[in-house]
mmCIF file of C-alpha atoms in Angstrom:
data_model
loop_
_atom_site.group_PDB
_atom_site.id
_atom_site.type_symbol
_atom_site.label_atom_id
_atom_site.label_comp_id
_atom_site.label_asym_id
_atom_site.label_seq_id
_atom_site.Cartn_x
_atom_site.Cartn_y
_atom_site.Cartn_z
ATOM 1 C CA THR W 1 0.000 0.000 0.000
ATOM 2 C CA VAL W 2 1.191 3.513 -0.784
ATOM 3 C CA ARG W 3 -0.073 6.898 0.352
ATOM 4 C CA GLU W 4 0.762 9.112 -2.611
ATOM 5 C CA PRO W 5 1.301 8.988 -6.393
ATOM 6 C CA LEU W 6 5.054 9.619 -6.181
ATOM 7 C CA THR W 7 5.668 6.283 -4.456
ATOM 8 C CA GLN W 8 3.253 4.537 -6.783
ATOM 9 C CA GLN W 9 5.077 5.973 -9.818
ATOM 10 C CA TYR W 10 8.469 4.961 -8.414
ATOM 11 C CA LEU W 11 7.288 1.380 -7.908
ATOM 12 C CA ALA W 12 5.799 1.317 -11.434
ATOM 13 C CA GLU W 13 9.184 2.382 -12.833
ATOM 14 C CA LEU W 14 10.641 -0.656 -11.064
ATOM 15 C CA GLY W 15 7.969 -2.847 -12.656
ATOM 16 C CA ILE W 16 5.980 -3.280 -9.459
ATOM 17 C CA GLU W 17 2.364 -2.477 -10.310
ATOM 18 C CA ASP W 18 -0.013 -5.416 -10.006
ATOM 19 C CA ASN W 19 -0.179 -5.559 -6.224
ATOM 20 C CA VAL W 20 0.223 -1.842 -5.436
ATOM 21 C CA ARG W 21 -2.777 0.021 -4.037
ATOM 22 C CA ARG W 22 -3.187 3.652 -2.978
ATOM 23 C CA VAL W 23 -4.695 4.116 0.456
ATOM 24 C CA VAL W 24 -5.496 6.927 2.824
ATOM 25 C CA ASP W 25 -2.897 7.452 5.542
ATOM 26 C CA PRO W 26 -3.905 5.088 8.368
ATOM 27 C CA ALA W 27 -3.243 7.869 10.892
ATOM 28 C CA PHE W 28 -6.689 9.259 9.993
ATOM 29 C CA LEU W 29 -8.254 6.138 11.523
ATOM 30 C CA LEU W 30 -5.951 5.850 14.547
ATOM 31 C CA PRO W 31 -8.152 5.782 17.656
ATOM 32 C CA PRO W 32 -7.158 8.213 20.424
ATOM 33 C CA CYS W 33 -6.239 6.621 23.738
ATOM 34 C CA PRO W 34 -6.533 8.509 27.053
ATOM 35 C CA VAL W 35 -3.374 9.145 29.038
ATOM 36 C CA GLU W 36 -2.855 10.439 32.565
ATOM 37 C CA LEU W 37 -1.747 14.065 32.321
ATOM 38 C CA PRO W 38 0.063 16.388 34.694
ATOM 39 C CA PRO W 39 -2.361 18.822 36.395
ATOM 40 C CA ASP W 40 -1.118 21.897 34.481
ATOM 41 C CA LEU W 41 -1.616 20.196 31.120
ATOM 42 C CA ASP W 42 -5.052 18.873 32.055
ATOM 43 C CA ALA W 43 -6.110 22.315 33.324
ATOM 44 C CA ALA W 44 -4.916 23.937 30.078
ATOM 45 C CA LEU W 45 -6.975 21.472 28.047
ATOM 46 C CA GLN W 46 -10.035 22.126 30.187
ATOM 47 C CA ARG W 47 -9.644 25.854 29.516
ATOM 48 C CA GLY W 48 -9.699 25.379 25.729
ATOM 49 C CA ALA W 49 -5.990 25.371 24.940
ATOM 50 C CA LEU W 50 -4.454 26.105 21.567
ATOM 51 C CA GLY W 51 -1.951 23.430 20.528
ATOM 52 C CA ILE W 52 1.221 24.269 18.642
ATOM 53 C CA ASN W 53 3.785 21.989 17.052
ATOM 54 C CA VAL W 54 6.867 23.531 15.453
ATOM 55 C CA ALA W 55 9.565 21.175 14.262
ATOM 56 C CA PRO W 56 13.301 21.748 13.998
ATOM 57 C CA LEU W 57 13.147 19.803 10.726
ATOM 58 C CA MET W 58 11.710 22.952 9.101
ATOM 59 C CA THR W 59 15.268 24.152 8.427
ATOM 60 C CA ARG W 60 15.546 21.566 5.659
ATOM 61 C CA TYR W 61 12.755 23.277 3.755
ATOM 62 C CA ASN W 62 12.655 26.971 4.660
ATOM 63 C CA ASN W 63 16.183 28.030 3.622
ATOM 64 C CA GLN W 64 16.969 29.207 7.148
ATOM 65 C CA SER W 65 19.790 28.237 9.434
ATOM 66 C CA SER W 66 18.896 26.406 12.647
ATOM 67 C CA ARG W 67 19.465 29.641 14.547
ATOM 68 C CA GLN W 68 17.258 31.688 12.176
ATOM 69 C CA TRP W 69 14.437 29.148 12.360
ATOM 70 C CA PHE W 70 14.707 28.960 16.157
ATOM 71 C CA ASN W 71 14.484 32.770 16.418
ATOM 72 C CA ASN W 72 11.538 32.892 14.003
ATOM 73 C CA ALA W 73 9.735 30.106 15.886
ATOM 74 C CA LEU W 74 10.397 31.939 19.152
ATOM 75 C CA GLN W 75 9.024 35.200 17.720
ATOM 76 C CA PHE W 76 5.985 33.325 16.382
ATOM 77 C CA LEU W 77 5.315 31.874 19.824
ATOM 78 C CA VAL W 78 5.737 35.275 21.514
ATOM 79 C CA GLU W 79 3.296 36.884 19.073
ATOM 80 C CA VAL W 80 0.737 34.107 19.477
ATOM 81 C CA ARG W 81 1.041 34.383 23.269
ATOM 82 C CA GLU W 82 0.392 38.160 23.009
ATOM 83 C CA LYS W 83 -2.750 37.681 20.892
ATOM 84 C CA VAL W 84 -4.301 34.523 22.359
ATOM 85 C CA THR W 85 -5.961 34.545 25.755
ATOM 86 C CA ARG W 86 -6.197 30.750 25.938
ATOM 87 C CA PRO W 87 -3.458 28.525 27.337
ATOM 88 C CA ILE W 88 -0.970 27.212 24.777
ATOM 89 C CA ILE W 89 0.215 23.630 24.768
ATOM 90 C CA LEU W 90 3.366 22.836 22.815
ATOM 91 C CA ILE W 91 2.981 19.342 21.428
ATOM 92 C CA PRO W 92 6.051 17.479 20.194
ATOM 93 C CA HIS W 93 5.345 14.769 17.672
ATOM 94 C CA VAL W 94 8.760 13.436 16.629
ATOM 95 C CA MET W 95 11.395 12.861 19.277
ATOM 96 C CA MET W 96 14.669 11.370 18.088
ATOM 97 C CA SER W 97 18.083 11.179 19.617
ATOM 98 C CA PRO W 98 20.510 13.684 18.087
ATOM 99 C CA ARG W 99 22.806 10.703 17.455
ATOM 100 C CA THR W 100 20.103 9.005 15.366
ATOM 101 C CA PHE W 101 18.831 12.007 13.436
ATOM 102 C CA PRO W 102 20.279 15.431 14.301
ATOM 103 C CA ASP W 103 17.849 18.341 14.457
ATOM 104 C CA ASN W 104 14.761 16.144 14.525
ATOM 105 C CA ASP W 105 13.637 16.276 18.160
ATOM 106 C CA ASP W 106 10.519 18.395 18.600
ATOM 107 C CA HIS W 107 10.605 18.060 22.394
ATOM 108 C CA ALA W 108 14.160 19.403 22.736
ATOM 109 C CA PHE W 109 13.429 22.179 20.226
ATOM 110 C CA MET W 110 10.247 23.328 21.942
ATOM 111 C CA GLN W 111 11.794 22.951 25.400
ATOM 112 C CA SER W 112 14.478 25.410 24.267
ATOM 113 C CA LEU W 113 11.765 27.741 22.978
ATOM 114 C CA VAL W 114 10.020 27.713 26.371
ATOM 115 C CA ARG W 115 13.307 28.476 28.143
ATOM 116 C CA ARG W 116 13.897 31.467 25.858
ATOM 117 C CA LEU W 117 10.407 32.926 26.105
ATOM 118 C CA PRO W 118 10.316 36.277 27.888
ATOM 119 C CA LYS W 119 8.946 35.898 31.416
ATOM 120 C CA GLY W 120 5.522 37.388 30.669
ATOM 121 C CA ALA W 121 5.096 35.219 27.573
ATOM 122 C CA ARG W 122 5.718 31.997 29.553
ATOM 123 C CA ASP W 123 2.442 32.300 31.425
ATOM 124 C CA GLU W 124 0.072 29.512 30.469
ATOM 125 C CA VAL W 125 2.509 27.915 28.007
ATOM 126 C CA VAL W 126 2.806 24.219 28.759
ATOM 127 C CA LEU W 127 5.119 21.730 27.055
ATOM 128 C CA PHE W 128 3.547 18.278 26.749
ATOM 129 C CA ASP W 129 6.269 15.744 27.535
ATOM 130 C CA ALA W 130 5.232 13.193 24.944
ATOM 131 C CA ARG W 131 8.524 11.286 24.975
ATOM 132 C CA SER W 132 6.937 8.240 26.570
ATOM 133 C CA ALA W 133 3.474 8.657 25.038
ATOM 134 C CA SER W 134 2.189 6.493 22.207
ATOM 135 C CA SER W 135 0.875 7.990 18.967
ATOM 136 C CA LYS W 136 -2.658 7.156 20.179
ATOM 137 C CA GLN W 137 -2.058 9.077 23.406
ATOM 138 C CA ILE W 138 -0.611 12.079 21.570
ATOM 139 C CA LYS W 139 -3.676 12.028 19.302
ATOM 140 C CA TRP W 140 -5.918 11.984 22.392
ATOM 141 C CA VAL W 141 -4.265 15.147 23.734
ATOM 142 C CA ILE W 142 -4.518 16.805 20.321
ATOM 143 C CA SER W 143 -8.190 15.770 20.046
ATOM 144 C CA ARG W 144 -8.980 17.761 23.204
ATOM 145 C CA LEU W 145 -7.560 21.067 21.891
ATOM 146 C CA ARG W 146 -9.672 24.059 20.890
ATOM 147 C CA ALA W 147 -7.489 24.545 17.780
ATOM 148 C CA PHE W 148 -4.113 23.331 16.506
ATOM 149 C CA VAL W 149 -1.210 24.793 14.521
ATOM 150 C CA GLY W 150 1.291 22.188 13.416
ATOM 151 C CA SER W 151 4.243 21.525 11.195
ATOM 152 C CA ARG W 152 4.325 17.726 11.462
ATOM 153 C CA LEU W 153 2.083 15.849 9.029
ATOM 154 C CA HIS W 154 0.816 13.254 11.461
ATOM 155 C CA ALA W 155 0.219 15.812 14.202
ATOM 156 C CA THR W 156 -2.003 17.761 11.808
ATOM 157 C CA ILE W 157 -3.711 14.528 10.725
ATOM 158 C CA ALA W 158 -4.395 13.797 14.408
ATOM 159 C CA ALA W 159 -6.087 17.187 14.721
ATOM 160 C CA LEU W 160 -7.977 17.079 11.421
ATOM 161 C CA SER W 161 -9.272 13.563 11.991
ATOM 162 C CA SER W 162 -10.475 14.643 15.454
ATOM 163 C CA CYS W 163 -12.391 17.632 14.025
ATOM 164 C CA VAL W 164 -10.053 20.121 15.682
ATOM 165 C CA PRO W 165 -9.680 23.324 13.625
ATOM 166 C CA THR W 166 -6.167 23.063 12.183
ATOM 167 C CA LEU W 167 -3.618 25.289 10.513
ATOM 168 C CA SER W 168 -0.862 23.306 8.848
ATOM 169 C CA ILE W 169 2.568 24.908 8.516
ATOM 170 C CA GLY W 170 3.845 23.349 5.321
ATOM 171 C CA TYR W 171 7.440 22.584 4.519
#
C-alpha cells in the first residue's frame, strides 16, 4: 500500500504495479487513547488550549539556518502568546536522539523555545512531555484542543481527523 502517487510511480518504474494500491494514511483512523496528564496540562486542556507543534526539521525546507528558524519560531510563539488569551500547549510529535537524526527532536526544540520565552510570555505555556506517550495518546491530547497549529504531518492529521480546527505549517 502507498499513500501518494510519487511512491506509486516509483514502484511502477521498477515494474511493481499489479499488487500496489493507494490508500489513505492510516493515521486518519488511529483511535485516540486517554493518558494520565500532569495537572497543568489537564487544566490547560479544560480551559480550551491552543496546541502548537513547530519542528526543527523545518530548516531543511525553509532556507533558514537552525538559529534563524529557532528565532523565528520563538518570535511566532511570543506573538501568538500576546494575541491569544487561551493557554498554549506545545505538542512534540517526533522525538529522536541527536545521534540518530540530528535536528529532529521536537521536544528538545520546543523545550528550548520555552526556556527562551520572555517571562511574561511563559504564562500559560505548557510543554507536553510526549517522549513516553504512544501515537494514540498524543492524538488523544490533540483531540482535546480548541485549535491546533502544526508543522508535522501526522500531528495535523491527528487534529484534522479529530475535528479540531487546524492550521498546517507546510514545509
